[in-house]
Amino acid sequence: MLELFFCNVGDGDAVLLREFREKQRPYTVLVDAGRPFVEPAHGSLRKEAIYYLKDRGVGQIDRMYLSHLHIDHIGGAQRIVNAIPTDRIEVLTLPPNDAQWIMPSFVSTDKATNGLDHLLNIYRDLLEAAKKTGTRIERVEEGTEQLTDRLRVTAILPNPSVIARQKRVFDALYRKEPVEANDRVRASKERNISSVMLRFTYAGRSILLTGDRYAADFEDLPIDPCDVLKLPHHGDPKSMTPALLDRLSPRYAVISCQSDPAQKKDRPNAGIVVMLESRATVYCTENKPLPTLAPSTHNGIRITIADDGTIACETE
């Protein structure tokens, strides 16, 4: 049996997959790790990812995939690898061996570039901490891999030109080499479309985890339908298009979001929810009141796939 648990980490992502096998420990995969700190809020059940893993008895992680370099996806990872033995972390790009800490600007007030510097330091520290625990760190490769006898994963990488641009800028920053301001801003803003997407298949069922890759960026790719879809970018207006939804035709659509979104962030978007409801049953880890969804908060969304392919979904 395969269990998926979409943790309520507020405005972020953390998805736990476990295959329960007879007379063996569960094979465990974590995709993204939420924020390093999740602000408590009245009427909300959201918490850091580490608490969900501990509560569910996760004693070892076989694979951790980090979809892209944003704080709400990788921020909680260092705390997890320090607390739970993790065999392997898969990432899109690696810092150079001579990567140094990036000193923040004491002049610039630009959020995109300052946020990028901060995040690259968090990422470097995470990988250093992982090495000290004996965790293997590898670049994710395009294509399909058999994880267990029944569980497969297919990695769908972003446009190679985006990867190359980011790698060039990130490495220069780590090495304290000059970077053109426009290149720095572009690399920062392209982090969402640099998300690694993952398709897991089990017992004839398919789960598509999209990171924060905007729908318009991948709607022309030859992607097959799925049974479970995690919406990119927390269900905002860029998260889905009608053409892509028609092609994916999910049975369940899960939105990782919070009930009190930050200013100027429309998450989840009411129109996106209505569009999804024309095809799928929609679940939110937490949401504000919407025309077709009552406000809610959960510890998470739990989906199970039995060995015969029977699929079920519930809130916890």
CSV table of C-alpha atoms in Angstrom, one decimal:
chain,number,residue,atom,x,y,z
A,1,MET,CA,0.0,0.0,0.0
A,2,LEU,CA,1.2,3.5,-0.8
A,3,GLU,CA,0.3,6.4,1.4
A,4,LEU,CA,0.7,10.1,0.4
A,5,PHE,CA,0.4,12.7,3.0
A,6,PHE,CA,0.3,16.4,2.0
A,7,CYS,CA,1.5,18.2,5.2
A,8,ASN,CA,-0.1,21.4,6.2
A,9,VAL,CA,3.0,23.6,6.3
A,10,GLY,CA,1.1,26.7,5.6
A,11,ASP,CA,2.3,28.6,2.5
A,12,GLY,CA,4.7,25.9,1.4
A,13,ASP,CA,5.1,22.3,0.3
A,14,ALA,CA,6.0,19.1,2.0
A,15,VAL,CA,4.7,15.8,0.7
A,16,LEU,CA,5.4,12.4,2.4
A,17,LEU,CA,5.1,9.2,0.4
A,18,ARG,CA,5.5,5.8,2.1
A,19,GLU,CA,5.1,2.3,0.7
A,20,PHE,CA,4.2,-0.1,3.3
A,21,ARG,CA,5.7,-3.6,2.6
A,22,GLU,CA,5.2,-6.9,4.4
A,23,LYS,CA,8.0,-7.6,6.9
A,24,GLN,CA,10.0,-4.6,5.8
A,25,ARG,CA,10.2,-1.0,7.1
A,26,PRO,CA,8.2,1.5,4.9
A,27,TYR,CA,10.1,2.9,1.9
A,28,THR,CA,9.9,6.6,2.5
A,29,VAL,CA,10.2,9.6,0.2
A,30,LEU,CA,9.9,13.3,1.1
A,31,VAL,CA,9.3,15.8,-1.6
A,32,ASP,CA,10.1,19.3,-0.3
A,33,ALA,CA,10.3,20.3,3.3
A,34,GLY,CA,8.4,23.5,3.9
A,35,ARG,CA,9.7,26.5,5.8
A,36,PRO,CA,12.2,26.5,8.6
A,37,PHE,CA,9.6,28.1,10.8
A,38,VAL,CA,5.8,28.1,10.3
A,39,GLU,CA,4.1,31.0,12.1
A,40,PRO,CA,1.2,29.7,14.3
A,41,ALA,CA,-2.1,31.3,13.6
A,42,HIS,CA,-5.4,31.2,15.4
A,43,GLY,CA,-7.7,28.6,14.0
A,44,SER,CA,-4.9,26.9,12.0
A,45,LEU,CA,-3.3,23.5,12.4
A,46,ARG,CA,-0.2,24.2,10.2
A,47,LYS,CA,3.2,23.2,11.6
A,48,GLU,CA,6.7,22.6,10.4
A,49,ALA,CA,7.3,19.5,8.3
A,50,ILE,CA,9.5,17.8,11.0
A,51,TYR,CA,6.6,17.6,13.4
A,52,TYR,CA,4.5,15.6,10.9
A,53,LEU,CA,7.3,13.2,10.2
A,54,LYS,CA,7.9,12.6,13.9
A,55,ASP,CA,4.2,12.2,14.6
A,56,ARG,CA,3.8,9.7,11.8
A,57,GLY,CA,6.7,7.6,13.1
A,58,VAL,CA,9.1,8.3,10.2
A,59,GLY,CA,12.5,6.9,11.4
A,60,GLN,CA,14.3,7.0,8.1
A,61,ILE,CA,14.0,8.8,4.8
A,62,ASP,CA,15.2,6.9,1.7
A,63,ARG,CA,14.9,9.8,-0.7
A,64,MET,CA,14.4,13.5,-0.3
A,65,TYR,CA,13.7,15.5,-3.4
A,66,LEU,CA,13.9,19.3,-3.3
A,67,SER,CA,12.0,20.7,-6.2
A,68,HIS,CA,13.5,24.2,-6.4
A,69,LEU,CA,15.3,26.9,-4.3
A,70,HIS,CA,12.6,28.8,-2.5
A,71,ILE,CA,12.3,29.0,1.3
A,72,ASP,CA,8.9,27.4,1.5
A,73,HIS,CA,10.2,24.3,-0.2
A,74,ILE,CA,13.7,23.7,1.2
A,75,GLY,CA,13.7,25.8,4.4
A,76,GLY,CA,12.8,22.9,6.7
A,77,ALA,CA,15.2,20.4,5.2
A,78,GLN,CA,18.2,21.0,7.4
A,79,ARG,CA,16.2,20.4,10.5
A,80,ILE,CA,14.9,17.2,9.1
A,81,VAL,CA,18.3,15.7,8.0
A,82,ASN,CA,19.7,16.5,11.4
A,83,ALA,CA,16.9,14.7,13.1
A,84,ILE,CA,16.0,11.8,10.8
A,85,PRO,CA,18.6,9.6,9.0
A,86,THR,CA,18.3,10.4,5.3
A,87,ASP,CA,19.9,8.2,2.8
A,88,ARG,CA,19.8,10.5,-0.3
A,89,ILE,CA,18.9,14.0,-1.3
A,90,GLU,CA,18.2,14.8,-5.0
A,91,VAL,CA,18.5,18.3,-6.2
A,92,LEU,CA,18.6,20.1,-9.6
A,93,THR,CA,22.0,21.9,-9.2
A,94,LEU,CA,24.9,21.7,-6.8
A,95,PRO,CA,27.0,24.5,-5.4
A,96,PRO,CA,30.7,24.5,-6.6
A,97,ASN,CA,33.1,22.7,-4.3
A,98,ASP,CA,34.7,26.1,-3.4
A,99,ALA,CA,31.3,27.7,-2.6
A,100,GLN,CA,31.6,30.5,0.0
A,101,TRP,CA,29.0,32.1,2.2
A,102,ILE,CA,27.4,35.0,0.3
A,103,MET,CA,27.4,38.3,2.3
A,104,PRO,CA,24.1,40.2,1.9
A,105,SER,CA,24.1,43.7,0.5
A,106,PHE,CA,23.9,46.5,3.1
A,107,VAL,CA,22.8,48.9,0.3
A,108,SER,CA,20.3,47.2,-1.9
A,109,THR,CA,16.6,47.0,-0.9
A,110,ASP,CA,15.7,44.7,-3.8
A,111,LYS,CA,13.7,41.8,-2.5
A,112,ALA,CA,14.5,39.4,-5.3
A,113,THR,CA,18.2,39.6,-5.2
A,114,ASN,CA,18.5,39.8,-1.4
A,115,GLY,CA,16.2,36.9,-1.0
A,116,LEU,CA,18.3,34.9,-3.5
A,117,ASP,CA,21.5,35.5,-1.5
A,118,HIS,CA,19.7,34.4,1.7
A,119,LEU,CA,18.3,31.3,0.1
A,120,LEU,CA,21.7,30.3,-1.4
A,121,ASN,CA,23.3,30.4,2.0
A,122,ILE,CA,20.5,28.3,3.5
A,123,TYR,CA,21.0,25.8,0.6
A,124,ARG,CA,24.7,25.7,1.1
A,125,ASP,CA,24.3,25.1,4.9
A,126,LEU,CA,21.8,22.4,4.2
A,127,LEU,CA,24.1,20.4,2.0
A,128,GLU,CA,27.0,20.8,4.4
A,129,ALA,CA,24.8,19.5,7.2
A,130,ALA,CA,23.6,16.6,5.1
A,131,LYS,CA,27.2,15.6,4.2
A,132,LYS,CA,28.1,15.5,7.9
A,133,THR,CA,25.2,13.0,8.6
A,134,GLY,CA,26.4,10.8,5.7
A,135,THR,CA,23.6,11.7,3.4
A,136,ARG,CA,24.3,11.2,-0.3
A,137,ILE,CA,23.6,14.3,-2.4
A,138,GLU,CA,23.0,13.8,-6.1
A,139,ARG,CA,21.6,15.7,-9.0
A,140,VAL,CA,18.3,14.5,-10.2
A,141,GLU,CA,18.4,13.0,-13.6
A,142,GLU,CA,15.7,13.2,-16.3
A,143,GLY,CA,13.8,10.0,-16.8
A,144,THR,CA,12.3,7.1,-14.9
A,145,GLU,CA,13.7,5.1,-11.9
A,146,GLN,CA,12.4,2.1,-10.1
A,147,LEU,CA,12.5,2.9,-6.4
A,148,THR,CA,11.0,-0.4,-5.2
A,149,ASP,CA,9.3,-3.4,-6.9
A,150,ARG,CA,6.1,-1.4,-7.2
A,151,LEU,CA,7.0,2.2,-6.9
A,152,ARG,CA,8.5,4.2,-9.8
A,153,VAL,CA,9.4,7.9,-10.1
A,154,THR,CA,9.8,9.9,-13.3
A,155,ALA,CA,11.7,13.2,-13.1
A,156,ILE,CA,10.6,16.0,-15.5
A,157,LEU,CA,13.3,18.6,-15.6
A,158,PRO,CA,12.9,22.3,-16.5
A,159,ASN,CA,14.1,23.8,-19.7
A,160,PRO,CA,17.9,23.2,-20.0
A,161,SER,CA,18.5,26.9,-20.8
A,162,VAL,CA,16.9,27.9,-17.5
A,163,ILE,CA,19.1,25.4,-15.6
A,164,ALA,CA,22.2,26.6,-17.3
A,165,ARG,CA,21.4,30.3,-16.5
A,166,GLN,CA,20.8,29.6,-12.9
A,167,LYS,CA,23.9,27.4,-12.5
A,168,ARG,CA,26.0,30.1,-14.0
A,169,VAL,CA,24.6,32.9,-11.8
A,170,PHE,CA,24.5,30.8,-8.6
A,171,ASP,CA,28.1,29.5,-9.0
A,172,ALA,CA,29.4,33.1,-9.6
A,173,LEU,CA,27.7,34.3,-6.5
A,174,TYR,CA,29.1,31.5,-4.4
A,175,ARG,CA,32.6,32.3,-5.8
A,176,LYS,CA,32.1,36.0,-5.2
A,177,GLU,CA,32.5,36.7,-8.9
A,178,PRO,CA,30.8,39.7,-10.5
A,179,VAL,CA,27.2,39.1,-11.8
A,180,GLU,CA,25.2,41.5,-13.9
A,181,ALA,CA,22.2,42.9,-12.0
A,182,ASN,CA,19.8,41.8,-14.7
A,183,ASP,CA,21.2,38.3,-14.7
A,184,ARG,CA,20.9,38.1,-11.0
A,185,VAL,CA,17.3,39.3,-11.0
A,186,ARG,CA,16.4,36.9,-13.8
A,187,ALA,CA,17.9,33.9,-12.1
A,188,SER,CA,16.0,34.8,-8.9
A,189,LYS,CA,12.6,35.2,-10.7
A,190,GLU,CA,13.1,32.0,-12.7
A,191,ARG,CA,13.2,29.8,-9.6
A,192,ASN,CA,9.6,28.7,-9.9
A,193,ILE,CA,9.9,27.6,-13.5
A,194,SER,CA,13.1,25.8,-12.6
A,195,SER,CA,11.0,23.3,-10.4
A,196,VAL,CA,11.7,19.6,-10.9
A,197,MET,CA,8.4,17.9,-11.4
A,198,LEU,CA,8.0,14.3,-10.2
A,199,ARG,CA,5.5,11.6,-11.3
A,200,PHE,CA,5.1,8.6,-9.0
A,201,THR,CA,3.4,5.5,-10.3
A,202,TYR,CA,2.1,2.7,-8.1
A,203,ALA,CA,-0.4,-0.1,-8.8
A,204,GLY,CA,-1.5,1.5,-12.1
A,205,ARG,CA,-2.1,4.9,-10.4
A,206,SER,CA,-0.2,8.1,-11.1
A,207,ILE,CA,0.7,11.1,-8.9
A,208,LEU,CA,2.1,14.3,-10.4
A,209,LEU,CA,3.9,16.7,-8.1
A,210,THR,CA,4.6,20.0,-9.8
A,211,GLY,CA,6.7,22.1,-7.4
A,212,ASP,CA,5.9,25.7,-8.3
A,213,ARG,CA,6.2,25.4,-12.1
A,214,TYR,CA,3.6,27.6,-13.6
A,215,ALA,CA,1.1,25.7,-15.8
A,216,ALA,CA,1.8,27.8,-18.9
A,217,ASP,CA,5.4,26.7,-18.7
A,218,PHE,CA,4.7,23.0,-19.1
A,219,GLU,CA,1.3,22.7,-20.7
A,220,ASP,CA,2.9,21.9,-24.1
A,221,LEU,CA,5.0,19.0,-22.7
A,222,PRO,CA,3.8,15.5,-23.5
A,223,ILE,CA,2.6,14.7,-20.0
A,224,ASP,CA,0.2,11.9,-19.5
A,225,PRO,CA,-3.0,12.1,-17.3
A,226,CYS,CA,-2.7,11.5,-13.6
A,227,ASP,CA,-4.9,10.3,-10.8
A,228,VAL,CA,-3.6,12.8,-8.2
A,229,LEU,CA,-2.3,16.3,-9.0
A,230,LYS,CA,-0.6,18.7,-6.6
A,231,LEU,CA,-1.3,22.1,-8.0
A,232,PRO,CA,1.8,24.3,-8.6
A,233,HIS,CA,2.3,27.5,-6.7
A,234,HIS,CA,-0.3,26.9,-4.1
A,235,GLY,CA,-3.3,27.2,-6.5
A,236,ASP,CA,-2.7,30.8,-7.6
A,237,PRO,CA,-3.9,32.2,-11.0
A,238,LYS,CA,-0.8,30.8,-12.7
A,239,SER,CA,-1.2,27.3,-11.4
A,240,MET,CA,-3.5,25.8,-14.1
A,241,THR,CA,-4.9,26.4,-17.5
A,242,PRO,CA,-8.0,24.7,-19.1
A,243,ALA,CA,-5.9,23.0,-21.8
A,244,LEU,CA,-3.6,21.5,-19.2
A,245,LEU,CA,-6.4,20.4,-16.9
A,246,ASP,CA,-8.1,18.7,-19.8
A,247,ARG,CA,-5.0,16.7,-20.6
A,248,LEU,CA,-4.1,15.8,-17.0
A,249,SER,CA,-7.7,14.9,-16.0
A,250,PRO,CA,-6.9,14.2,-12.3
A,251,ARG,CA,-9.3,12.5,-10.0
A,252,TYR,CA,-8.0,14.4,-7.0
A,253,ALA,CA,-6.4,17.9,-7.0
A,254,VAL,CA,-4.5,18.9,-3.8
A,255,ILE,CA,-3.6,22.5,-3.1
A,256,SER,CA,-1.0,23.3,-0.4
A,257,CYS,CA,-1.9,26.7,0.9
A,258,GLN,CA,-2.9,28.6,4.0
A,259,SER,CA,-6.1,30.3,5.2
A,260,ASP,CA,-4.6,33.8,5.5
A,261,PRO,CA,-2.4,34.3,2.4
A,262,ALA,CA,0.1,37.1,2.4
A,263,GLN,CA,-0.9,40.4,0.9
A,264,LYS,CA,-1.1,40.4,-2.9
A,265,LYS,CA,-1.1,36.6,-3.0
A,266,ASP,CA,-4.3,35.1,-4.3
A,267,ARG,CA,-3.9,31.5,-3.0
A,268,PRO,CA,-5.9,29.6,-3.8
A,269,ASN,CA,-7.6,31.5,-6.6
A,270,ALA,CA,-11.4,31.1,-6.7
A,271,GLY,CA,-11.5,30.7,-10.4
A,272,ILE,CA,-8.8,28.0,-10.4
A,273,VAL,CA,-10.8,26.1,-7.8
A,274,VAL,CA,-13.9,26.2,-9.9
A,275,MET,CA,-12.0,25.1,-12.9
A,276,LEU,CA,-10.5,22.1,-11.0
A,277,GLU,CA,-13.9,21.2,-9.6
A,278,SER,CA,-15.1,20.6,-13.2
A,279,ARG,CA,-12.7,17.6,-13.4
A,280,ALA,CA,-11.6,16.6,-9.9
A,281,THR,CA,-12.4,16.5,-6.2
A,282,VAL,CA,-10.4,19.4,-4.7
A,283,TYR,CA,-8.7,19.3,-1.3
A,284,CYS,CA,-6.8,22.2,0.3
A,285,THR,CA,-4.5,21.7,3.3
A,286,GLU,CA,-6.0,24.9,4.5
A,287,ASN,CA,-8.0,27.6,2.8
A,288,LYS,CA,-9.8,30.9,3.1
A,289,PRO,CA,-13.6,30.9,2.4
A,290,LEU,CA,-14.2,30.6,-1.4
A,291,PRO,CA,-17.5,30.7,-3.3
A,292,THR,CA,-17.4,26.9,-3.7
A,293,LEU,CA,-15.2,25.9,-0.7
A,294,ALA,CA,-15.9,26.5,3.0
A,295,PRO,CA,-12.9,27.7,5.0
A,296,SER,CA,-10.9,24.8,6.4
A,297,THR,CA,-7.7,23.7,8.2
A,298,HIS,CA,-6.3,20.2,8.4
A,299,ASN,CA,-3.1,18.5,9.5
A,300,GLY,CA,-2.9,17.3,6.0
A,301,ILE,CA,-4.5,15.4,3.1
A,302,ARG,CA,-4.0,11.6,3.2
A,303,ILE,CA,-4.3,9.6,0.0
A,304,THR,CA,-3.9,5.8,-0.1
A,305,ILE,CA,-3.4,3.5,-3.1
A,306,ALA,CA,-4.0,-0.2,-2.4
A,307,ASP,CA,-2.0,-2.9,-4.1
A,308,ASP,CA,-5.0,-3.5,-6.4
A,309,GLY,CA,-5.1,0.2,-7.4
A,310,THR,CA,-8.0,1.2,-5.2
A,311,ILE,CA,-7.5,4.9,-4.3
A,312,ALA,CA,-9.0,6.8,-1.4
A,313,CYS,CA,-8.6,10.3,0.0
A,314,GLU,CA,-9.4,11.9,3.3
A,315,THR,CA,-8.5,14.9,5.5
A,316,GLU,CA,-6.8,14.5,8.8
